[in-house]
mmCIF file with all atom_site columns, N, CA and C and ligand atoms in Angstrom:
data_model
loop_
_atom_site.group_PDB
_atom_site.id
_atom_site.type_symbol
_atom_site.label_atom_id
_atom_site.label_alt_id
_atom_site.label_comp_id
_atom_site.label_asym_id
_atom_site.label_entity_id
_atom_site.label_seq_id
_atom_site.pdbx_PDB_ins_code
_atom_site.Cartn_x
_atom_site.Cartn_y
_atom_site.Cartn_z
_atom_site.occupancy
_atom_site.B_iso_or_equiv
_atom_site.pdbx_formal_charge
_atom_site.auth_seq_id
_atom_site.auth_comp_id
_atom_site.auth_asym_id
_atom_site.auth_atom_id
_atom_site.pdbx_PDB_model_num
ATOM   1   N  N   . MET A 1 1  ? 48.286 85.532 192.676 1.00 0.00 ? 10  MET A N   1
ATOM   2   C  CA  . MET A 1 1  ? 48.810 84.677 191.596 1.00 0.00 ? 10  MET A CA  1
ATOM   3   C  C   . MET A 1 1  ? 47.695 84.290 190.667 1.00 0.00 ? 10  MET A C   1
ATOM   4   N  N   . ASP A 1 2  ? 47.855 84.549 189.383 1.00 0.00 ? 11  ASP A N   1
ATOM   5   C  CA  . ASP A 1 2  ? 46.783 84.374 188.441 1.00 0.00 ? 11  ASP A CA  1
ATOM   6   C  C   . ASP A 1 2  ? 46.744 82.972 187.849 1.00 0.00 ? 11  ASP A C   1
ATOM   7   N  N   . ASP A 1 3  ? 47.874 82.505 187.401 1.00 0.00 ? 12  ASP A N   1
ATOM   8   C  CA  . ASP A 1 3  ? 47.856 81.266 186.629 1.00 0.00 ? 12  ASP A CA  1
ATOM   9   C  C   . ASP A 1 3  ? 49.123 80.451 186.877 1.00 0.00 ? 12  ASP A C   1
ATOM   10  N  N   . LEU A 1 4  ? 48.964 79.378 187.657 1.00 0.00 ? 13  LEU A N   1
ATOM   11  C  CA  . LEU A 1 4  ? 50.089 78.576 187.994 1.00 0.00 ? 13  LEU A CA  1
ATOM   12  C  C   . LEU A 1 4  ? 50.674 77.870 186.765 1.00 0.00 ? 13  LEU A C   1
ATOM   13  N  N   . ASP A 1 5  ? 49.797 77.368 185.862 1.00 0.00 ? 14  ASP A N   1
ATOM   14  C  CA  . ASP A 1 5  ? 50.300 76.674 184.674 1.00 0.00 ? 14  ASP A CA  1
ATOM   15  C  C   . ASP A 1 5  ? 51.188 77.578 183.848 1.00 0.00 ? 14  ASP A C   1
ATOM   16  N  N   . GLN A 1 6  ? 50.794 78.833 183.754 1.00 0.00 ? 15  GLN A N   1
ATOM   17  C  CA  . GLN A 1 6  ? 51.601 79.766 182.966 1.00 0.00 ? 15  GLN A CA  1
ATOM   18  C  C   . GLN A 1 6  ? 52.961 79.975 183.638 1.00 0.00 ? 15  GLN A C   1
ATOM   19  N  N   . LEU A 1 7  ? 52.942 80.103 184.994 1.00 0.00 ? 16  LEU A N   1
ATOM   20  C  CA  . LEU A 1 7  ? 54.178 80.290 185.717 1.00 0.00 ? 16  LEU A CA  1
ATOM   21  C  C   . LEU A 1 7  ? 55.129 79.104 185.517 1.00 0.00 ? 16  LEU A C   1
ATOM   22  N  N   . VAL A 1 8  ? 54.598 77.879 185.764 1.00 0.00 ? 17  VAL A N   1
ATOM   23  C  CA  . VAL A 1 8  ? 55.486 76.729 185.720 1.00 0.00 ? 17  VAL A CA  1
ATOM   24  C  C   . VAL A 1 8  ? 55.930 76.398 184.291 1.00 0.00 ? 17  VAL A C   1
ATOM   25  N  N   . SER A 1 9  ? 55.243 76.883 183.296 1.00 0.00 ? 18  SER A N   1
ATOM   26  C  CA  . SER A 1 9  ? 55.673 76.630 181.928 1.00 0.00 ? 18  SER A CA  1
ATOM   27  C  C   . SER A 1 9  ? 57.025 77.282 181.651 1.00 0.00 ? 18  SER A C   1
ATOM   28  N  N   . SER A 1 10 ? 57.401 78.287 182.442 1.00 0.00 ? 19  SER A N   1
ATOM   29  C  CA  . SER A 1 10 ? 58.707 78.915 182.263 1.00 0.00 ? 19  SER A CA  1
ATOM   30  C  C   . SER A 1 10 ? 59.779 78.239 183.074 1.00 0.00 ? 19  SER A C   1
ATOM   31  N  N   . LEU A 1 11 ? 59.414 77.293 183.960 1.00 0.00 ? 20  LEU A N   1
ATOM   32  C  CA  . LEU A 1 11 ? 60.359 76.709 184.909 1.00 0.00 ? 20  LEU A CA  1
ATOM   33  C  C   . LEU A 1 11 ? 60.753 75.317 184.481 1.00 0.00 ? 20  LEU A C   1
ATOM   34  N  N   . THR A 1 12 ? 61.833 74.802 185.106 1.00 0.00 ? 21  THR A N   1
ATOM   35  C  CA  . THR A 1 12 ? 62.348 73.484 184.767 1.00 0.00 ? 21  THR A CA  1
ATOM   36  C  C   . THR A 1 12 ? 61.960 72.488 185.882 1.00 0.00 ? 21  THR A C   1
ATOM   37  N  N   . PRO A 1 13 ? 61.163 71.457 185.541 1.00 0.00 ? 22  PRO A N   1
ATOM   38  C  CA  . PRO A 1 13 ? 60.830 70.463 186.578 1.00 0.00 ? 22  PRO A CA  1
ATOM   39  C  C   . PRO A 1 13 ? 62.052 69.709 187.030 1.00 0.00 ? 22  PRO A C   1
ATOM   40  N  N   . ARG A 1 14 ? 62.215 69.527 188.361 1.00 0.00 ? 23  ARG A N   1
ATOM   41  C  CA  . ARG A 1 14 ? 63.381 68.858 188.894 1.00 0.00 ? 23  ARG A CA  1
ATOM   42  C  C   . ARG A 1 14 ? 63.054 67.620 189.683 1.00 0.00 ? 23  ARG A C   1
ATOM   43  N  N   . GLU A 1 15 ? 61.924 67.605 190.321 1.00 0.00 ? 24  GLU A N   1
ATOM   44  C  CA  . GLU A 1 15 ? 61.647 66.497 191.243 1.00 0.00 ? 24  GLU A CA  1
ATOM   45  C  C   . GLU A 1 15 ? 60.150 66.428 191.455 1.00 0.00 ? 24  GLU A C   1
ATOM   46  N  N   . GLU A 1 16 ? 59.640 65.209 191.626 1.00 0.00 ? 25  GLU A N   1
ATOM   47  C  CA  . GLU A 1 16 ? 58.239 65.064 191.966 1.00 0.00 ? 25  GLU A CA  1
ATOM   48  C  C   . GLU A 1 16 ? 58.091 63.853 192.849 1.00 0.00 ? 25  GLU A C   1
ATOM   49  N  N   . ASN A 1 17 ? 57.326 63.981 193.936 1.00 0.00 ? 26  ASN A N   1
ATOM   50  C  CA  . ASN A 1 17 ? 56.950 62.830 194.740 1.00 0.00 ? 26  ASN A CA  1
ATOM   51  C  C   . ASN A 1 17 ? 55.533 62.995 195.199 1.00 0.00 ? 26  ASN A C   1
ATOM   52  N  N   . ASP A 1 18 ? 55.104 62.171 196.181 1.00 0.00 ? 27  ASP A N   1
ATOM   53  C  CA  . ASP A 1 18 ? 53.713 62.212 196.604 1.00 0.00 ? 27  ASP A CA  1
ATOM   54  C  C   . ASP A 1 18 ? 53.326 63.535 197.216 1.00 0.00 ? 27  ASP A C   1
ATOM   55  N  N   . GLU A 1 19 ? 54.322 64.220 197.781 1.00 0.00 ? 28  GLU A N   1
ATOM   56  C  CA  . GLU A 1 19 ? 54.023 65.408 198.551 1.00 0.00 ? 28  GLU A CA  1
ATOM   57  C  C   . GLU A 1 19 ? 54.236 66.733 197.794 1.00 0.00 ? 28  GLU A C   1
ATOM   58  N  N   . ILE A 1 20 ? 55.277 66.744 196.974 1.00 0.00 ? 29  ILE A N   1
ATOM   59  C  CA  . ILE A 1 20 ? 55.642 68.017 196.352 1.00 0.00 ? 29  ILE A CA  1
ATOM   60  C  C   . ILE A 1 20 ? 56.052 67.851 194.872 1.00 0.00 ? 29  ILE A C   1
ATOM   61  N  N   . LYS A 1 21 ? 56.025 68.939 194.178 1.00 0.00 ? 30  LYS A N   1
ATOM   62  C  CA  . LYS A 1 21 ? 56.688 69.065 192.869 1.00 0.00 ? 30  LYS A CA  1
ATOM   63  C  C   . LYS A 1 21 ? 57.666 70.200 193.014 1.00 0.00 ? 30  LYS A C   1
ATOM   64  N  N   . LEU A 1 22 ? 58.883 69.969 192.522 1.00 0.00 ? 31  LEU A N   1
ATOM   65  C  CA  . LEU A 1 22 ? 59.901 71.000 192.630 1.00 0.00 ? 31  LEU A CA  1
ATOM   66  C  C   . LEU A 1 22 ? 60.322 71.481 191.232 1.00 0.00 ? 31  LEU A C   1
ATOM   67  N  N   . TYR A 1 23 ? 60.295 72.761 191.064 1.00 0.00 ? 32  TYR A N   1
ATOM   68  C  CA  . TYR A 1 23 ? 60.694 73.377 189.797 1.00 0.00 ? 32  TYR A CA  1
ATOM   69  C  C   . TYR A 1 23 ? 61.856 74.307 190.062 1.00 0.00 ? 32  TYR A C   1
ATOM   70  N  N   . GLN A 1 24 ? 62.814 74.328 189.148 1.00 0.00 ? 33  GLN A N   1
ATOM   71  C  CA  . GLN A 1 24 ? 63.926 75.252 189.228 1.00 0.00 ? 33  GLN A CA  1
ATOM   72  C  C   . GLN A 1 24 ? 63.685 76.424 188.292 1.00 0.00 ? 33  GLN A C   1
ATOM   73  N  N   . ASN A 1 25 ? 63.990 77.598 188.812 1.00 0.00 ? 34  ASN A N   1
ATOM   74  C  CA  . ASN A 1 25 ? 63.772 78.815 188.053 1.00 0.00 ? 34  ASN A CA  1
ATOM   75  C  C   . ASN A 1 25 ? 65.111 79.186 187.380 1.00 0.00 ? 34  ASN A C   1
ATOM   76  N  N   . THR A 1 26 ? 65.273 78.730 186.149 1.00 0.00 ? 35  THR A N   1
ATOM   77  C  CA  . THR A 1 26 ? 66.547 78.947 185.441 1.00 0.00 ? 35  THR A CA  1
ATOM   78  C  C   . THR A 1 26 ? 66.525 80.251 184.639 1.00 0.00 ? 35  THR A C   1
ATOM   79  N  N   . VAL A 1 27 ? 65.370 80.887 184.545 1.00 0.00 ? 36  VAL A N   1
ATOM   80  C  CA  . VAL A 1 27 ? 65.282 82.060 183.691 1.00 0.00 ? 36  VAL A CA  1
ATOM   81  C  C   . VAL A 1 27 ? 64.907 83.347 184.471 1.00 0.00 ? 36  VAL A C   1
ATOM   82  N  N   . SER A 1 28 ? 65.133 83.302 185.796 1.00 0.00 ? 37  SER A N   1
ATOM   83  C  CA  . SER A 1 28 ? 64.930 84.492 186.632 1.00 0.00 ? 37  SER A CA  1
ATOM   84  C  C   . SER A 1 28 ? 63.532 85.056 186.582 1.00 0.00 ? 37  SER A C   1
ATOM   85  N  N   . VAL A 1 29 ? 62.537 84.175 186.626 1.00 0.00 ? 38  VAL A N   1
ATOM   86  C  CA  . VAL A 1 29 ? 61.156 84.619 186.743 1.00 0.00 ? 38  VAL A CA  1
ATOM   87  C  C   . VAL A 1 29 ? 60.976 85.329 188.094 1.00 0.00 ? 38  VAL A C   1
ATOM   88  N  N   . ALA A 1 30 ? 60.243 86.400 188.126 1.00 0.00 ? 39  ALA A N   1
ATOM   89  C  CA  . ALA A 1 30 ? 60.035 87.132 189.397 1.00 0.00 ? 39  ALA A CA  1
ATOM   90  C  C   . ALA A 1 30 ? 59.087 86.363 190.324 1.00 0.00 ? 39  ALA A C   1
ATOM   91  N  N   . CYS A 1 31 ? 59.439 86.384 191.558 1.00 0.00 ? 40  CYS A N   1
ATOM   92  C  CA  . CYS A 1 31 ? 58.584 85.792 192.606 1.00 0.00 ? 40  CYS A CA  1
ATOM   93  C  C   . CYS A 1 31 ? 57.281 86.614 192.674 1.00 0.00 ? 40  CYS A C   1
ATOM   94  N  N   . PRO A 1 32 ? 56.119 85.979 192.653 1.00 0.00 ? 41  PRO A N   1
ATOM   95  C  CA  . PRO A 1 32 ? 54.869 86.752 192.670 1.00 0.00 ? 41  PRO A CA  1
ATOM   96  C  C   . PRO A 1 32 ? 54.608 87.393 194.039 1.00 0.00 ? 41  PRO A C   1
ATOM   97  N  N   . VAL A 1 33 ? 55.343 86.973 195.045 1.00 0.00 ? 42  VAL A N   1
ATOM   98  C  CA  . VAL A 1 33 ? 55.149 87.534 196.381 1.00 0.00 ? 42  VAL A CA  1
ATOM   99  C  C   . VAL A 1 33 ? 56.031 88.773 196.583 1.00 0.00 ? 42  VAL A C   1
ATOM   100 N  N   . CYS A 1 34 ? 57.343 88.610 196.402 1.00 0.00 ? 43  CYS A N   1
ATOM   101 C  CA  . CYS A 1 34 ? 58.261 89.705 196.702 1.00 0.00 ? 43  CYS A CA  1
ATOM   102 C  C   . CYS A 1 34 ? 58.823 90.393 195.455 1.00 0.00 ? 43  CYS A C   1
ATOM   103 N  N   . GLU A 1 35 ? 58.552 89.774 194.289 1.00 0.00 ? 44  GLU A N   1
ATOM   104 C  CA  . GLU A 1 35 ? 58.972 90.360 193.019 1.00 0.00 ? 44  GLU A CA  1
ATOM   105 C  C   . GLU A 1 35 ? 60.463 90.304 192.713 1.00 0.00 ? 44  GLU A C   1
ATOM   106 N  N   . ASN A 1 36 ? 61.236 89.632 193.577 1.00 0.00 ? 45  ASN A N   1
ATOM   107 C  CA  . ASN A 1 36 ? 62.624 89.316 193.254 1.00 0.00 ? 45  ASN A CA  1
ATOM   108 C  C   . ASN A 1 36 ? 62.625 87.974 192.574 1.00 0.00 ? 45  ASN A C   1
ATOM   109 N  N   . PRO A 1 37 ? 63.611 87.704 191.713 1.00 0.00 ? 46  PRO A N   1
ATOM   110 C  CA  . PRO A 1 37 ? 63.704 86.358 191.087 1.00 0.00 ? 46  PRO A CA  1
ATOM   111 C  C   . PRO A 1 37 ? 63.910 85.287 192.181 1.00 0.00 ? 46  PRO A C   1
ATOM   112 N  N   . PHE A 1 38 ? 63.194 84.183 192.073 1.00 0.00 ? 47  PHE A N   1
ATOM   113 C  CA  . PHE A 1 38 ? 63.364 83.099 193.077 1.00 0.00 ? 47  PHE A CA  1
ATOM   114 C  C   . PHE A 1 38 ? 64.228 82.013 192.486 1.00 0.00 ? 47  PHE A C   1
ATOM   115 N  N   . ASP A 1 39 ? 64.668 81.075 193.343 1.00 0.00 ? 48  ASP A N   1
ATOM   116 C  CA  . ASP A 1 39 ? 65.517 79.964 192.859 1.00 0.00 ? 48  ASP A CA  1
ATOM   117 C  C   . ASP A 1 39 ? 64.706 78.749 192.498 1.00 0.00 ? 48  ASP A C   1
ATOM   118 N  N   . ASP A 1 40 ? 63.831 78.335 193.438 1.00 0.00 ? 49  ASP A N   1
ATOM   119 C  CA  . ASP A 1 40 ? 63.031 77.148 193.201 1.00 0.00 ? 49  ASP A CA  1
ATOM   120 C  C   . ASP A 1 40 ? 61.584 77.405 193.624 1.00 0.00 ? 49  ASP A C   1
ATOM   121 N  N   . LEU A 1 41 ? 60.695 76.705 192.967 1.00 0.00 ? 50  LEU A N   1
ATOM   122 C  CA  . LEU A 1 41 ? 59.293 76.711 193.395 1.00 0.00 ? 50  LEU A CA  1
ATOM   123 C  C   . LEU A 1 41 ? 58.941 75.312 193.873 1.00 0.00 ? 50  LEU A C   1
ATOM   124 N  N   . VAL A 1 42 ? 58.397 75.224 195.070 1.00 0.00 ? 51  VAL A N   1
ATOM   125 C  CA  . VAL A 1 42 ? 57.896 73.961 195.592 1.00 0.00 ? 51  VAL A CA  1
ATOM   126 C  C   . VAL A 1 42 ? 56.366 74.056 195.609 1.00 0.00 ? 51  VAL A C   1
ATOM   127 N  N   . VAL A 1 43 ? 55.717 73.175 194.846 1.00 0.00 ? 52  VAL A N   1
ATOM   128 C  CA  . VAL A 1 43 ? 54.263 73.081 194.865 1.00 0.00 ? 52  VAL A CA  1
ATOM   129 C  C   . VAL A 1 43 ? 53.882 71.956 195.763 1.00 0.00 ? 52  VAL A C   1
ATOM   130 N  N   . CYS A 1 44 ? 53.221 72.238 196.869 1.00 0.00 ? 53  CYS A N   1
ATOM   131 C  CA  . CYS A 1 44 ? 52.783 71.200 197.808 1.00 0.00 ? 53  CYS A CA  1
ATOM   132 C  C   . CYS A 1 44 ? 51.465 70.603 197.310 1.00 0.00 ? 53  CYS A C   1
ATOM   133 N  N   . LYS A 1 45 ? 51.421 69.300 197.264 1.00 0.00 ? 54  LYS A N   1
ATOM   134 C  CA  . LYS A 1 45 ? 50.203 68.653 196.755 1.00 0.00 ? 54  LYS A CA  1
ATOM   135 C  C   . LYS A 1 45 ? 49.123 68.501 197.823 1.00 0.00 ? 54  LYS A C   1
ATOM   136 N  N   . ASN A 1 46 ? 49.552 68.552 199.079 1.00 0.00 ? 55  ASN A N   1
ATOM   137 C  CA  . ASN A 1 46 ? 48.606 68.386 200.154 1.00 0.00 ? 55  ASN A CA  1
ATOM   138 C  C   . ASN A 1 46 ? 48.509 69.707 200.919 1.00 0.00 ? 55  ASN A C   1
ATOM   139 N  N   . GLU A 1 47 ? 47.432 69.806 201.725 1.00 0.00 ? 56  GLU A N   1
ATOM   140 C  CA  . GLU A 1 47 ? 47.296 71.031 202.487 1.00 0.00 ? 56  GLU A CA  1
ATOM   141 C  C   . GLU A 1 47 ? 48.338 71.138 203.579 1.00 0.00 ? 56  GLU A C   1
ATOM   142 N  N   . GLU A 1 48 ? 48.807 69.965 204.045 1.00 0.00 ? 57  GLU A N   1
ATOM   143 C  CA  . GLU A 1 48 ? 49.839 69.982 205.097 1.00 0.00 ? 57  GLU A CA  1
ATOM   144 C  C   . GLU A 1 48 ? 51.011 69.153 204.625 1.00 0.00 ? 57  GLU A C   1
ATOM   145 N  N   . THR A 1 49 ? 52.212 69.647 204.822 1.00 0.00 ? 58  THR A N   1
ATOM   146 C  CA  . THR A 1 49 ? 53.377 68.887 204.454 1.00 0.00 ? 58  THR A CA  1
ATOM   147 C  C   . THR A 1 49 ? 54.545 69.391 205.257 1.00 0.00 ? 58  THR A C   1
ATOM   148 N  N   . SER A 1 50 ? 55.527 68.512 205.478 1.00 0.00 ? 59  SER A N   1
ATOM   149 C  CA  . SER A 1 50 ? 56.736 68.925 206.169 1.00 0.00 ? 59  SER A CA  1
ATOM   150 C  C   . SER A 1 50 ? 57.883 68.931 205.178 1.00 0.00 ? 59  SER A C   1
ATOM   151 N  N   . LEU A 1 51 ? 58.676 69.939 205.195 1.00 0.00 ? 60  LEU A N   1
ATOM   152 C  CA  . LEU A 1 51 ? 59.802 70.008 204.287 1.00 0.00 ? 60  LEU A CA  1
ATOM   153 C  C   . LEU A 1 51 ? 61.084 70.140 205.091 1.00 0.00 ? 60  LEU A C   1
ATOM   154 N  N   . GLU A 1 52 ? 62.119 69.488 204.631 1.00 0.00 ? 61  GLU A N   1
ATOM   155 C  CA  . GLU A 1 52 ? 63.387 69.550 205.293 1.00 0.00 ? 61  GLU A CA  1
ATOM   156 C  C   . GLU A 1 52 ? 64.251 70.552 204.541 1.00 0.00 ? 61  GLU A C   1
ATOM   157 N  N   . GLN A 1 53 ? 64.761 71.496 205.234 1.00 0.00 ? 62  GLN A N   1
ATOM   158 C  CA  . GLN A 1 53 ? 65.617 72.491 204.586 1.00 0.00 ? 62  GLN A CA  1
ATOM   159 C  C   . GLN A 1 53 ? 67.088 72.040 204.684 1.00 0.00 ? 62  GLN A C   1
ATOM   160 N  N   . ILE A 1 54 ? 67.765 72.078 203.544 1.00 0.00 ? 63  ILE A N   1
ATOM   161 C  CA  . ILE A 1 54 ? 69.158 71.649 203.589 1.00 0.00 ? 63  ILE A CA  1
ATOM   162 C  C   . ILE A 1 54 ? 70.101 72.855 203.580 1.00 0.00 ? 63  ILE A C   1
ATOM   163 N  N   . GLU A 1 55 ? 69.605 74.008 203.377 1.00 0.00 ? 64  GLU A N   1
ATOM   164 C  CA  . GLU A 1 55 ? 70.428 75.187 203.446 1.00 0.00 ? 64  GLU A CA  1
ATOM   165 C  C   . GLU A 1 55 ? 69.557 76.375 203.853 1.00 0.00 ? 64  GLU A C   1
ATOM   166 N  N   . PRO A 1 56 ? 70.182 77.445 204.348 1.00 0.00 ? 65  PRO A N   1
ATOM   167 C  CA  . PRO A 1 56 ? 69.365 78.585 204.780 1.00 0.00 ? 65  PRO A CA  1
ATOM   168 C  C   . PRO A 1 56 ? 68.709 79.261 203.579 1.00 0.00 ? 65  PRO A C   1
ATOM   169 N  N   . LEU A 1 57 ? 67.409 79.424 203.667 1.00 0.00 ? 66  LEU A N   1
ATOM   170 C  CA  . LEU A 1 57 ? 66.649 79.988 202.532 1.00 0.00 ? 66  LEU A CA  1
ATOM   171 C  C   . LEU A 1 57 ? 65.663 81.005 203.055 1.00 0.00 ? 66  LEU A C   1
ATOM   172 N  N   . ASP A 1 58 ? 65.425 82.016 202.254 1.00 0.00 ? 67  ASP A N   1
ATOM   173 C  CA  . ASP A 1 58 ? 64.260 82.841 202.478 1.00 0.00 ? 67  ASP A CA  1
ATOM   174 C  C   . ASP A 1 58 ? 63.139 82.255 201.656 1.00 0.00 ? 67  ASP A C   1
ATOM   175 N  N   . ILE A 1 59 ? 61.974 82.176 202.255 1.00 0.00 ? 68  ILE A N   1
ATOM   176 C  CA  . ILE A 1 59 ? 60.867 81.530 201.576 1.00 0.00 ? 68  ILE A CA  1
ATOM   177 C  C   . ILE A 1 59 ? 59.669 82.434 201.542 1.00 0.00 ? 68  ILE A C   1
ATOM   178 N  N   . CYS A 1 60 ? 59.126 82.637 200.337 1.00 0.00 ? 69  CYS A N   1
ATOM   179 C  CA  . CYS A 1 60 ? 57.832 83.342 200.168 1.00 0.00 ? 69  CYS A CA  1
ATOM   180 C  C   . CYS A 1 60 ? 56.768 82.274 199.962 1.00 0.00 ? 69  CYS A C   1
ATOM   181 N  N   . VAL A 1 61 ? 55.619 82.477 200.556 1.00 0.00 ? 70  VAL A N   1
ATOM   182 C  CA  . VAL A 1 61 ? 54.555 81.492 200.495 1.00 0.00 ? 70  VAL A CA  1
ATOM   183 C  C   . VAL A 1 61 ? 53.281 82.119 199.999 1.00 0.00 ? 70  VAL A C   1
ATOM   184 N  N   . THR A 1 62 ? 52.608 81.392 199.116 1.00 0.00 ? 71  THR A N   1
ATOM   185 C  CA  . THR A 1 62 ? 51.257 81.819 198.751 1.00 0.00 ? 71  THR A CA  1
ATOM   186 C  C   . THR A 1 62 ? 50.463 80.534 198.536 1.00 0.00 ? 71  THR A C   1
ATOM   187 N  N   . VAL A 1 63 ? 49.173 80.663 198.356 1.00 0.00 ? 72  VAL A N   1
ATOM   188 C  CA  . VAL A 1 63 ? 48.322 79.481 198.172 1.00 0.00 ? 72  VAL A CA  1
ATOM   189 C  C   . VAL A 1 63 ? 47.619 79.629 196.851 1.00 0.00 ? 72  VAL A C   1
ATOM   190 N  N   . TYR A 1 64 ? 47.639 78.556 196.049 1.00 0.00 ? 73  TYR A N   1
ATOM   191 C  CA  . TYR A 1 64 ? 46.949 78.572 194.775 1.00 0.00 ? 73  TYR A CA  1
ATOM   192 C  C   . TYR A 1 64 ? 45.971 77.411 194.719 1.00 0.00 ? 73  TYR A C   1
ATOM   193 N  N   . GLU A 1 65 ? 44.708 77.686 194.688 1.00 0.00 ? 74  GLU A N   1
ATOM   194 C  CA  . GLU A 1 65 ? 43.663 76.669 194.664 1.00 0.00 ? 74  GLU A CA  1
ATOM   195 C  C   . GLU A 1 65 ? 43.861 75.607 195.707 1.00 0.00 ? 74  GLU A C   1
ATOM   196 N  N   . GLY A 1 66 ? 44.171 76.019 196.955 1.00 0.00 ? 75  GLY A N   1
ATOM   197 C  CA  . GLY A 1 66 ? 44.319 75.112 198.047 1.00 0.00 ? 75  GLY A CA  1
ATOM   198 C  C   . GLY A 1 66 ? 45.681 74.461 198.188 1.00 0.00 ? 75  GLY A C   1
ATOM   199 N  N   . SER A 1 67 ? 46.569 74.693 197.229 1.00 0.00 ? 76  SER A N   1
ATOM   200 C  CA  . SER A 1 67 ? 47.916 74.117 197.296 1.00 0.00 ? 76  SER A CA  1
ATOM   201 C  C   . SER A 1 67 ? 48.922 75.188 197.722 1.00 0.00 ? 76  SER A C   1
ATOM   202 N  N   . PRO A 1 68 ? 49.622 74.990 198.834 1.00 0.00 ? 77  PRO A N   1
ATOM   203 C  CA  . PRO A 1 68 ? 50.683 75.941 199.181 1.00 0.00 ? 77  PRO A CA  1
ATOM   204 C  C   . PRO A 1 68 ? 51.797 75.955 198.130 1.00 0.00 ? 77  PRO A C   1
ATOM   205 N  N   . LEU A 1 69 ? 52.226 77.120 197.815 1.00 0.00 ? 78  LEU A N   1
ATOM   206 C  CA  . LEU A 1 69 ? 53.378 77.291 196.894 1.00 0.00 ? 78  LEU A CA  1
ATOM   207 C  C   . LEU A 1 69 ? 54.492 77.986 197.679 1.00 0.00 ? 78  LEU A C   1
ATOM   208 N  N   . LEU A 1 70 ? 55.698 77.425 197.583 1.00 0.00 ? 79  LEU A N   1
ATOM   209 C  CA  . LEU A 1 70 ? 56.825 78.010 198.285 1.00 0.00 ? 79  LEU A CA  1
ATOM   210 C  C   . LEU A 1 70 ? 57.840 78.452 197.256 1.00 0.00 ? 79  LEU A C   1
ATOM   211 N  N   . PHE A 1 71 ? 58.197 79.711 197.346 1.00 0.00 ? 80  PHE A N   1
ATOM   212 C  CA  . PHE A 1 71 ? 59.192 80.274 196.466 1.00 0.00 ? 80  PHE A CA  1
ATOM   213 C  C   . PHE A 1 71 ? 60.462 80.479 197.305 1.00 0.00 ? 80  PHE A C   1
ATOM   214 N  N   . THR A 1 72 ? 61.526 79.816 196.913 1.00 0.00 ? 81  THR A N   1
ATOM   215 C  CA  . THR A 1 72 ? 62.738 79.891 197.774 1.00 0.00 ? 81  THR A CA  1
ATOM   216 C  C   . THR A 1 72 ? 63.747 80.865 197.170 1.00 0.00 ? 81  THR A C   1
ATOM   217 N  N   . HIS A 1 73 ? 64.366 81.584 198.077 1.00 0.00 ? 82  HIS A N   1
ATOM   218 C  CA  . HIS A 1 73 ? 65.426 82.516 197.694 1.00 0.00 ? 82  HIS A CA  1
ATOM   219 C  C   . HIS A 1 73 ? 66.661 82.145 198.493 1.00 0.00 ? 82  HIS A C   1
ATOM   220 N  N   . LYS A 1 74 ? 67.713 81.748 197.806 1.00 0.00 ? 83  LYS A N   1
ATOM   221 C  CA  . LYS A 1 74 ? 68.960 81.418 198.512 1.00 0.00 ? 83  LYS A CA  1
ATOM   222 C  C   . LYS A 1 74 ? 69.615 82.704 199.035 1.00 0.00 ? 83  LYS A C   1
ATOM   223 N  N   . HIS A 1 75 ? 70.244 82.593 200.164 1.00 0.00 ? 84  HIS A N   1
ATOM   224 C  CA  . HIS A 1 75 ? 71.004 83.736 200.673 1.00 0.00 ? 84  HIS A CA  1
ATOM   225 C  C   . HIS A 1 75 ? 72.234 83.942 199.753 1.00 0.00 ? 84  HIS A C   1
ATOM   226 N  N   . SER A 1 76 ? 72.448 85.120 199.324 1.00 0.00 ? 85  SER A N   1
ATOM   227 C  CA  . SER A 1 76 ? 73.594 85.332 198.418 1.00 0.00 ? 85  SER A CA  1
ATOM   228 C  C   . SER A 1 76 ? 74.797 85.838 199.195 1.00 0.00 ? 85  SER A C   1
HETATM 229 ZN ZN1 . LIG B 2 .  ? 59.897 85.978 197.087 1.00 0.00 ? 115 LIG B ZN1 1
#
């Protein structure tokens, strides 16, 4: 992943708290891991965090400058 700022500039911010920032991918940006369009990007602000899943998701993970990035793909 080259540039997180460039990636998130295409996404819609949905939620932010102490642990995460959540962005929704409304324009079908390709996931940098699997190259399929993802649904949401979760940027973890800490090196360790726990996330609660509310629905079955496929998740691609990468790390950008020490922050885990989670790209979620809903089961279709
Ligand atoms: Zn992916």
